Amino acid sequence: MERMRKKNEALEAELLRSREREEAARRELAVARERLRMSEEAEERLCAQLGEVEAEALAQAREYLLQIQSLMKRLSSLPPQPRKGAAPAALRRWCRWPSKGQKPSDFRSTYLLAASTGIRFCSVGHPPPNPSPMFSSSGLHSSRRWR
């Protein structure tokens, strides 16, 4: 009888541990369900936001396309402009650019003007006629470079 009572107590203790494990598993399941619910809500919010952003991007793209088309119409209605690469005669004389038929290697003193940067470049030979402060002895080029 004593043996049966000890066995019964052991079984009751095992049942108690089993119920505790089951309760812990249920709590974990509840936590996992709550996390899943929160994830699904976040996914719905993100999908809604993505839809709004896509609609806004589409509207901006359409606006941009209309603006480009408007600018293209304006450009096509303007008279043709002279070539940007052709230097005016006064600039060619000042820079001593080659005349027609003359190769750049046929003359020694070629000055090129980089209009977009405002920097003057000079080939070996002579300094520019009116050097800017950038070409002074304290600037980028010393006076010895021009000798």
mmCIF file of the C-alpha atoms, coordinates in Angstrom:
data_MODEL
# 
_entry.id   MODEL 
# 
loop_
_atom_site.group_PDB 
_atom_site.id 
_atom_site.type_symbol 
_atom_site.label_atom_id 
_atom_site.label_alt_id 
_atom_site.label_comp_id 
_atom_site.label_asym_id 
_atom_site.label_entity_id 
_atom_site.label_seq_id 
_atom_site.pdbx_PDB_ins_code 
_atom_site.Cartn_x 
_atom_site.Cartn_y 
_atom_site.Cartn_z 
_atom_site.occupancy 
_atom_site.B_iso_or_equiv 
_atom_site.pdbx_formal_charge 
_atom_site.auth_seq_id 
_atom_site.auth_comp_id 
_atom_site.auth_asym_id 
_atom_site.auth_atom_id 
_atom_site.pdbx_PDB_model_num 
ATOM 1   C CA . MET A 1 1   ? 0.000  0.000  0.000   1.00 0.00 ? 1   MET A CA 1 
ATOM 2   C CA . GLU A 1 2   ? 2.817  2.345  0.863   1.00 0.00 ? 2   GLU A CA 1 
ATOM 3   C CA . ARG A 1 3   ? 4.377  1.634  -2.509  1.00 0.00 ? 3   ARG A CA 1 
ATOM 4   C CA . MET A 1 4   ? 1.156  2.552  -4.288  1.00 0.00 ? 4   MET A CA 1 
ATOM 5   C CA . ARG A 1 5   ? 0.889  5.795  -2.346  1.00 0.00 ? 5   ARG A CA 1 
ATOM 6   C CA . LYS A 1 6   ? 4.477  6.792  -3.340  1.00 0.00 ? 6   LYS A CA 1 
ATOM 7   C CA . LYS A 1 7   ? 3.781  5.845  -6.942  1.00 0.00 ? 7   LYS A CA 1 
ATOM 8   C CA . ASN A 1 8   ? 0.557  7.878  -6.835  1.00 0.00 ? 8   ASN A CA 1 
ATOM 9   C CA . GLU A 1 9   ? 2.438  10.914 -5.418  1.00 0.00 ? 9   GLU A CA 1 
ATOM 10  C CA . ALA A 1 10  ? 5.068  10.578 -8.162  1.00 0.00 ? 10  ALA A CA 1 
ATOM 11  C CA . LEU A 1 11  ? 2.347  10.426 -10.809 1.00 0.00 ? 11  LEU A CA 1 
ATOM 12  C CA . GLU A 1 12  ? 0.602  13.478 -9.304  1.00 0.00 ? 12  GLU A CA 1 
ATOM 13  C CA . ALA A 1 13  ? 3.918  15.401 -9.311  1.00 0.00 ? 13  ALA A CA 1 
ATOM 14  C CA . GLU A 1 14  ? 4.504  14.418 -12.938 1.00 0.00 ? 14  GLU A CA 1 
ATOM 15  C CA . LEU A 1 15  ? 0.938  15.527 -13.768 1.00 0.00 ? 15  LEU A CA 1 
ATOM 16  C CA . LEU A 1 16  ? 1.583  18.888 -12.054 1.00 0.00 ? 16  LEU A CA 1 
ATOM 17  C CA . ARG A 1 17  ? 4.825  19.405 -14.042 1.00 0.00 ? 17  ARG A CA 1 
ATOM 18  C CA . SER A 1 18  ? 3.008  18.407 -17.222 1.00 0.00 ? 18  SER A CA 1 
ATOM 19  C CA . ARG A 1 19  ? 0.247  20.951 -16.524 1.00 0.00 ? 19  ARG A CA 1 
ATOM 20  C CA . GLU A 1 20  ? 2.868  23.656 -15.839 1.00 0.00 ? 20  GLU A CA 1 
ATOM 21  C CA . ARG A 1 21  ? 4.595  22.865 -19.159 1.00 0.00 ? 21  ARG A CA 1 
ATOM 22  C CA . GLU A 1 22  ? 1.225  22.947 -20.914 1.00 0.00 ? 22  GLU A CA 1 
ATOM 23  C CA . GLU A 1 23  ? 0.409  26.330 -19.324 1.00 0.00 ? 23  GLU A CA 1 
ATOM 24  C CA . ALA A 1 24  ? 3.835  27.700 -20.366 1.00 0.00 ? 24  ALA A CA 1 
ATOM 25  C CA . ALA A 1 25  ? 3.236  26.433 -23.909 1.00 0.00 ? 25  ALA A CA 1 
ATOM 26  C CA . ARG A 1 26  ? -0.184 28.147 -23.940 1.00 0.00 ? 26  ARG A CA 1 
ATOM 27  C CA . ARG A 1 27  ? 1.387  31.430 -22.776 1.00 0.00 ? 27  ARG A CA 1 
ATOM 28  C CA . GLU A 1 28  ? 4.033  31.161 -25.521 1.00 0.00 ? 28  GLU A CA 1 
ATOM 29  C CA . LEU A 1 29  ? 1.289  30.420 -28.046 1.00 0.00 ? 29  LEU A CA 1 
ATOM 30  C CA . ALA A 1 30  ? -0.668 33.481 -26.867 1.00 0.00 ? 30  ALA A CA 1 
ATOM 31  C CA . VAL A 1 31  ? 2.457  35.642 -27.196 1.00 0.00 ? 31  VAL A CA 1 
ATOM 32  C CA . ALA A 1 32  ? 3.120  34.245 -30.685 1.00 0.00 ? 32  ALA A CA 1 
ATOM 33  C CA . ARG A 1 33  ? -0.501 34.910 -31.713 1.00 0.00 ? 33  ARG A CA 1 
ATOM 34  C CA . GLU A 1 34  ? -0.248 38.490 -30.446 1.00 0.00 ? 34  GLU A CA 1 
ATOM 35  C CA . ARG A 1 35  ? 2.992  39.021 -32.372 1.00 0.00 ? 35  ARG A CA 1 
ATOM 36  C CA . LEU A 1 36  ? 1.375  37.543 -35.491 1.00 0.00 ? 36  LEU A CA 1 
ATOM 37  C CA . ARG A 1 37  ? -1.622 39.868 -35.093 1.00 0.00 ? 37  ARG A CA 1 
ATOM 38  C CA . MET A 1 38  ? 0.685  42.883 -34.695 1.00 0.00 ? 38  MET A CA 1 
ATOM 39  C CA . SER A 1 39  ? 2.726  41.804 -37.732 1.00 0.00 ? 39  SER A CA 1 
ATOM 40  C CA . GLU A 1 40  ? -0.403 41.471 -39.857 1.00 0.00 ? 40  GLU A CA 1 
ATOM 41  C CA . GLU A 1 41  ? -1.593 44.935 -38.781 1.00 0.00 ? 41  GLU A CA 1 
ATOM 42  C CA . ALA A 1 42  ? 1.828  46.386 -39.593 1.00 0.00 ? 42  ALA A CA 1 
ATOM 43  C CA . GLU A 1 43  ? 1.751  44.676 -42.989 1.00 0.00 ? 43  GLU A CA 1 
ATOM 44  C CA . GLU A 1 44  ? -1.667 46.196 -43.711 1.00 0.00 ? 44  GLU A CA 1 
ATOM 45  C CA . ARG A 1 45  ? -0.426 49.668 -42.730 1.00 0.00 ? 45  ARG A CA 1 
ATOM 46  C CA . LEU A 1 46  ? 2.687  49.278 -44.886 1.00 0.00 ? 46  LEU A CA 1 
ATOM 47  C CA . CYS A 1 47  ? 0.621  48.116 -47.858 1.00 0.00 ? 47  CYS A CA 1 
ATOM 48  C CA . ALA A 1 48  ? -1.659 51.134 -47.478 1.00 0.00 ? 48  ALA A CA 1 
ATOM 49  C CA . GLN A 1 49  ? 1.334  53.488 -47.229 1.00 0.00 ? 49  GLN A CA 1 
ATOM 50  C CA . LEU A 1 50  ? 2.984  51.841 -50.226 1.00 0.00 ? 50  LEU A CA 1 
ATOM 51  C CA . GLY A 1 51  ? -0.191 52.324 -52.243 1.00 0.00 ? 51  GLY A CA 1 
ATOM 52  C CA . GLU A 1 52  ? -0.250 56.016 -51.315 1.00 0.00 ? 52  GLU A CA 1 
ATOM 53  C CA . VAL A 1 53  ? 3.420  56.449 -52.228 1.00 0.00 ? 53  VAL A CA 1 
ATOM 54  C CA . GLU A 1 54  ? 2.922  54.667 -55.556 1.00 0.00 ? 54  GLU A CA 1 
ATOM 55  C CA . ALA A 1 55  ? -0.045 56.902 -56.377 1.00 0.00 ? 55  ALA A CA 1 
ATOM 56  C CA . GLU A 1 56  ? 1.981  59.996 -55.476 1.00 0.00 ? 56  GLU A CA 1 
ATOM 57  C CA . ALA A 1 57  ? 4.953  58.813 -57.559 1.00 0.00 ? 57  ALA A CA 1 
ATOM 58  C CA . LEU A 1 58  ? 2.677  58.166 -60.529 1.00 0.00 ? 58  LEU A CA 1 
ATOM 59  C CA . ALA A 1 59  ? 1.182  61.652 -60.221 1.00 0.00 ? 59  ALA A CA 1 
ATOM 60  C CA . GLN A 1 60  ? 4.667  63.196 -60.033 1.00 0.00 ? 60  GLN A CA 1 
ATOM 61  C CA . ALA A 1 61  ? 5.818  61.187 -63.054 1.00 0.00 ? 61  ALA A CA 1 
ATOM 62  C CA . ARG A 1 62  ? 2.813  62.386 -65.055 1.00 0.00 ? 62  ARG A CA 1 
ATOM 63  C CA . GLU A 1 63  ? 3.490  65.998 -63.997 1.00 0.00 ? 63  GLU A CA 1 
ATOM 64  C CA . TYR A 1 64  ? 7.134  65.639 -64.959 1.00 0.00 ? 64  TYR A CA 1 
ATOM 65  C CA . LEU A 1 65  ? 6.221  64.157 -68.334 1.00 0.00 ? 65  LEU A CA 1 
ATOM 66  C CA . LEU A 1 66  ? 3.829  67.050 -69.021 1.00 0.00 ? 66  LEU A CA 1 
ATOM 67  C CA . GLN A 1 67  ? 6.553  69.518 -68.041 1.00 0.00 ? 67  GLN A CA 1 
ATOM 68  C CA . ILE A 1 68  ? 9.064  67.830 -70.359 1.00 0.00 ? 68  ILE A CA 1 
ATOM 69  C CA . GLN A 1 69  ? 6.563  67.850 -73.222 1.00 0.00 ? 69  GLN A CA 1 
ATOM 70  C CA . SER A 1 70  ? 5.847  71.538 -72.596 1.00 0.00 ? 70  SER A CA 1 
ATOM 71  C CA . LEU A 1 71  ? 9.573  72.351 -72.632 1.00 0.00 ? 71  LEU A CA 1 
ATOM 72  C CA . MET A 1 72  ? 10.040 70.328 -75.817 1.00 0.00 ? 72  MET A CA 1 
ATOM 73  C CA . LYS A 1 73  ? 7.241  72.332 -77.488 1.00 0.00 ? 73  LYS A CA 1 
ATOM 74  C CA . ARG A 1 74  ? 8.837  75.590 -76.390 1.00 0.00 ? 74  ARG A CA 1 
ATOM 75  C CA . LEU A 1 75  ? 12.245 74.482 -77.676 1.00 0.00 ? 75  LEU A CA 1 
ATOM 76  C CA . SER A 1 76  ? 10.861 73.371 -81.013 1.00 0.00 ? 76  SER A CA 1 
ATOM 77  C CA . SER A 1 77  ? 9.145  76.743 -81.490 1.00 0.00 ? 77  SER A CA 1 
ATOM 78  C CA . LEU A 1 78  ? 12.404 78.708 -80.974 1.00 0.00 ? 78  LEU A CA 1 
ATOM 79  C CA . PRO A 1 79  ? 14.556 79.701 -83.967 1.00 0.00 ? 79  PRO A CA 1 
ATOM 80  C CA . PRO A 1 80  ? 17.750 77.673 -84.459 1.00 0.00 ? 80  PRO A CA 1 
ATOM 81  C CA . GLN A 1 81  ? 20.701 78.843 -82.360 1.00 0.00 ? 81  GLN A CA 1 
ATOM 82  C CA . PRO A 1 82  ? 24.319 79.144 -83.568 1.00 0.00 ? 82  PRO A CA 1 
ATOM 83  C CA . ARG A 1 83  ? 26.614 76.245 -82.725 1.00 0.00 ? 83  ARG A CA 1 
ATOM 84  C CA . LYS A 1 84  ? 28.000 76.476 -79.218 1.00 0.00 ? 84  LYS A CA 1 
ATOM 85  C CA . GLY A 1 85  ? 31.340 74.934 -80.239 1.00 0.00 ? 85  GLY A CA 1 
ATOM 86  C CA . ALA A 1 86  ? 32.208 77.694 -82.718 1.00 0.00 ? 86  ALA A CA 1 
ATOM 87  C CA . ALA A 1 87  ? 34.302 80.445 -81.131 1.00 0.00 ? 87  ALA A CA 1 
ATOM 88  C CA . PRO A 1 88  ? 33.656 84.059 -82.197 1.00 0.00 ? 88  PRO A CA 1 
ATOM 89  C CA . ALA A 1 89  ? 36.274 85.655 -84.454 1.00 0.00 ? 89  ALA A CA 1 
ATOM 90  C CA . ALA A 1 90  ? 37.498 88.038 -81.718 1.00 0.00 ? 90  ALA A CA 1 
ATOM 91  C CA . LEU A 1 91  ? 38.036 85.142 -79.348 1.00 0.00 ? 91  LEU A CA 1 
ATOM 92  C CA . ARG A 1 92  ? 39.855 83.155 -82.046 1.00 0.00 ? 92  ARG A CA 1 
ATOM 93  C CA . ARG A 1 93  ? 42.173 86.124 -82.682 1.00 0.00 ? 93  ARG A CA 1 
ATOM 94  C CA . TRP A 1 94  ? 42.824 86.646 -78.949 1.00 0.00 ? 94  TRP A CA 1 
ATOM 95  C CA . CYS A 1 95  ? 43.444 82.960 -78.425 1.00 0.00 ? 95  CYS A CA 1 
ATOM 96  C CA . ARG A 1 96  ? 45.429 82.628 -81.671 1.00 0.00 ? 96  ARG A CA 1 
ATOM 97  C CA . TRP A 1 97  ? 43.348 79.653 -82.666 1.00 0.00 ? 97  TRP A CA 1 
ATOM 98  C CA . PRO A 1 98  ? 44.273 78.094 -85.998 1.00 0.00 ? 98  PRO A CA 1 
ATOM 99  C CA . SER A 1 99  ? 42.663 79.448 -89.110 1.00 0.00 ? 99  SER A CA 1 
ATOM 100 C CA . LYS A 1 100 ? 40.804 77.173 -91.511 1.00 0.00 ? 100 LYS A CA 1 
ATOM 101 C CA . GLY A 1 101 ? 42.989 74.419 -92.900 1.00 0.00 ? 101 GLY A CA 1 
ATOM 102 C CA . GLN A 1 102 ? 45.694 74.954 -90.302 1.00 0.00 ? 102 GLN A CA 1 
ATOM 103 C CA . LYS A 1 103 ? 46.357 72.104 -87.874 1.00 0.00 ? 103 LYS A CA 1 
ATOM 104 C CA . PRO A 1 104 ? 46.701 72.839 -84.157 1.00 0.00 ? 104 PRO A CA 1 
ATOM 105 C CA . SER A 1 105 ? 50.268 71.497 -84.284 1.00 0.00 ? 105 SER A CA 1 
ATOM 106 C CA . ASP A 1 106 ? 51.199 74.168 -86.896 1.00 0.00 ? 106 ASP A CA 1 
ATOM 107 C CA . PHE A 1 107 ? 51.330 76.997 -84.358 1.00 0.00 ? 107 PHE A CA 1 
ATOM 108 C CA . ARG A 1 108 ? 53.044 77.253 -80.980 1.00 0.00 ? 108 ARG A CA 1 
ATOM 109 C CA . SER A 1 109 ? 50.962 79.681 -78.927 1.00 0.00 ? 109 SER A CA 1 
ATOM 110 C CA . THR A 1 110 ? 47.467 78.313 -78.563 1.00 0.00 ? 110 THR A CA 1 
ATOM 111 C CA . TYR A 1 111 ? 45.313 79.633 -75.770 1.00 0.00 ? 111 TYR A CA 1 
ATOM 112 C CA . LEU A 1 112 ? 42.185 77.728 -74.964 1.00 0.00 ? 112 LEU A CA 1 
ATOM 113 C CA . LEU A 1 113 ? 39.457 79.234 -72.893 1.00 0.00 ? 113 LEU A CA 1 
ATOM 114 C CA . ALA A 1 114 ? 37.370 76.868 -70.809 1.00 0.00 ? 114 ALA A CA 1 
ATOM 115 C CA . ALA A 1 115 ? 34.265 79.045 -70.644 1.00 0.00 ? 115 ALA A CA 1 
ATOM 116 C CA . SER A 1 116 ? 32.372 76.776 -68.322 1.00 0.00 ? 116 SER A CA 1 
ATOM 117 C CA . THR A 1 117 ? 35.066 76.905 -65.626 1.00 0.00 ? 117 THR A CA 1 
ATOM 118 C CA . GLY A 1 118 ? 36.681 80.249 -66.351 1.00 0.00 ? 118 GLY A CA 1 
ATOM 119 C CA . ILE A 1 119 ? 40.143 78.649 -66.288 1.00 0.00 ? 119 ILE A CA 1 
ATOM 120 C CA . ARG A 1 120 ? 42.593 79.600 -69.014 1.00 0.00 ? 120 ARG A CA 1 
ATOM 121 C CA . PHE A 1 121 ? 45.046 77.057 -70.359 1.00 0.00 ? 121 PHE A CA 1 
ATOM 122 C CA . CYS A 1 122 ? 48.104 78.032 -72.314 1.00 0.00 ? 122 CYS A CA 1 
ATOM 123 C CA . SER A 1 123 ? 50.470 75.977 -74.428 1.00 0.00 ? 123 SER A CA 1 
ATOM 124 C CA . VAL A 1 124 ? 54.212 76.436 -74.042 1.00 0.00 ? 124 VAL A CA 1 
ATOM 125 C CA . GLY A 1 125 ? 55.346 79.750 -75.427 1.00 0.00 ? 125 GLY A CA 1 
ATOM 126 C CA . HIS A 1 126 ? 53.623 82.932 -74.302 1.00 0.00 ? 126 HIS A CA 1 
ATOM 127 C CA . PRO A 1 127 ? 51.548 84.011 -71.307 1.00 0.00 ? 127 PRO A CA 1 
ATOM 128 C CA . PRO A 1 128 ? 47.954 85.108 -71.811 1.00 0.00 ? 128 PRO A CA 1 
ATOM 129 C CA . PRO A 1 129 ? 47.678 88.772 -72.890 1.00 0.00 ? 129 PRO A CA 1 
ATOM 130 C CA . ASN A 1 130 ? 45.891 89.809 -69.677 1.00 0.00 ? 130 ASN A CA 1 
ATOM 131 C CA . PRO A 1 131 ? 46.584 87.184 -67.016 1.00 0.00 ? 131 PRO A CA 1 
ATOM 132 C CA . SER A 1 132 ? 44.051 86.901 -64.243 1.00 0.00 ? 132 SER A CA 1 
ATOM 133 C CA . PRO A 1 133 ? 45.113 86.820 -60.562 1.00 0.00 ? 133 PRO A CA 1 
ATOM 134 C CA . MET A 1 134 ? 44.795 83.062 -60.801 1.00 0.00 ? 134 MET A CA 1 
ATOM 135 C CA . PHE A 1 135 ? 47.850 83.046 -63.051 1.00 0.00 ? 135 PHE A CA 1 
ATOM 136 C CA . SER A 1 136 ? 49.954 85.329 -60.852 1.00 0.00 ? 136 SER A CA 1 
ATOM 137 C CA . SER A 1 137 ? 53.130 84.115 -59.153 1.00 0.00 ? 137 SER A CA 1 
ATOM 138 C CA . SER A 1 138 ? 51.115 83.483 -55.991 1.00 0.00 ? 138 SER A CA 1 
ATOM 139 C CA . GLY A 1 139 ? 48.392 81.685 -57.961 1.00 0.00 ? 139 GLY A CA 1 
ATOM 140 C CA . LEU A 1 140 ? 48.318 78.419 -59.853 1.00 0.00 ? 140 LEU A CA 1 
ATOM 141 C CA . HIS A 1 141 ? 51.085 79.271 -62.308 1.00 0.00 ? 141 HIS A CA 1 
ATOM 142 C CA . SER A 1 142 ? 54.323 81.072 -61.539 1.00 0.00 ? 142 SER A CA 1 
ATOM 143 C CA . SER A 1 143 ? 55.750 83.654 -63.912 1.00 0.00 ? 143 SER A CA 1 
ATOM 144 C CA . ARG A 1 144 ? 58.669 81.286 -64.588 1.00 0.00 ? 144 ARG A CA 1 
ATOM 145 C CA . ARG A 1 145 ? 56.300 78.877 -66.332 1.00 0.00 ? 145 ARG A CA 1 
ATOM 146 C CA . TRP A 1 146 ? 55.739 81.333 -69.136 1.00 0.00 ? 146 TRP A CA 1 
ATOM 147 C CA . ARG A 1 147 ? 59.418 81.674 -70.127 1.00 0.00 ? 147 ARG A CA 1 
# 
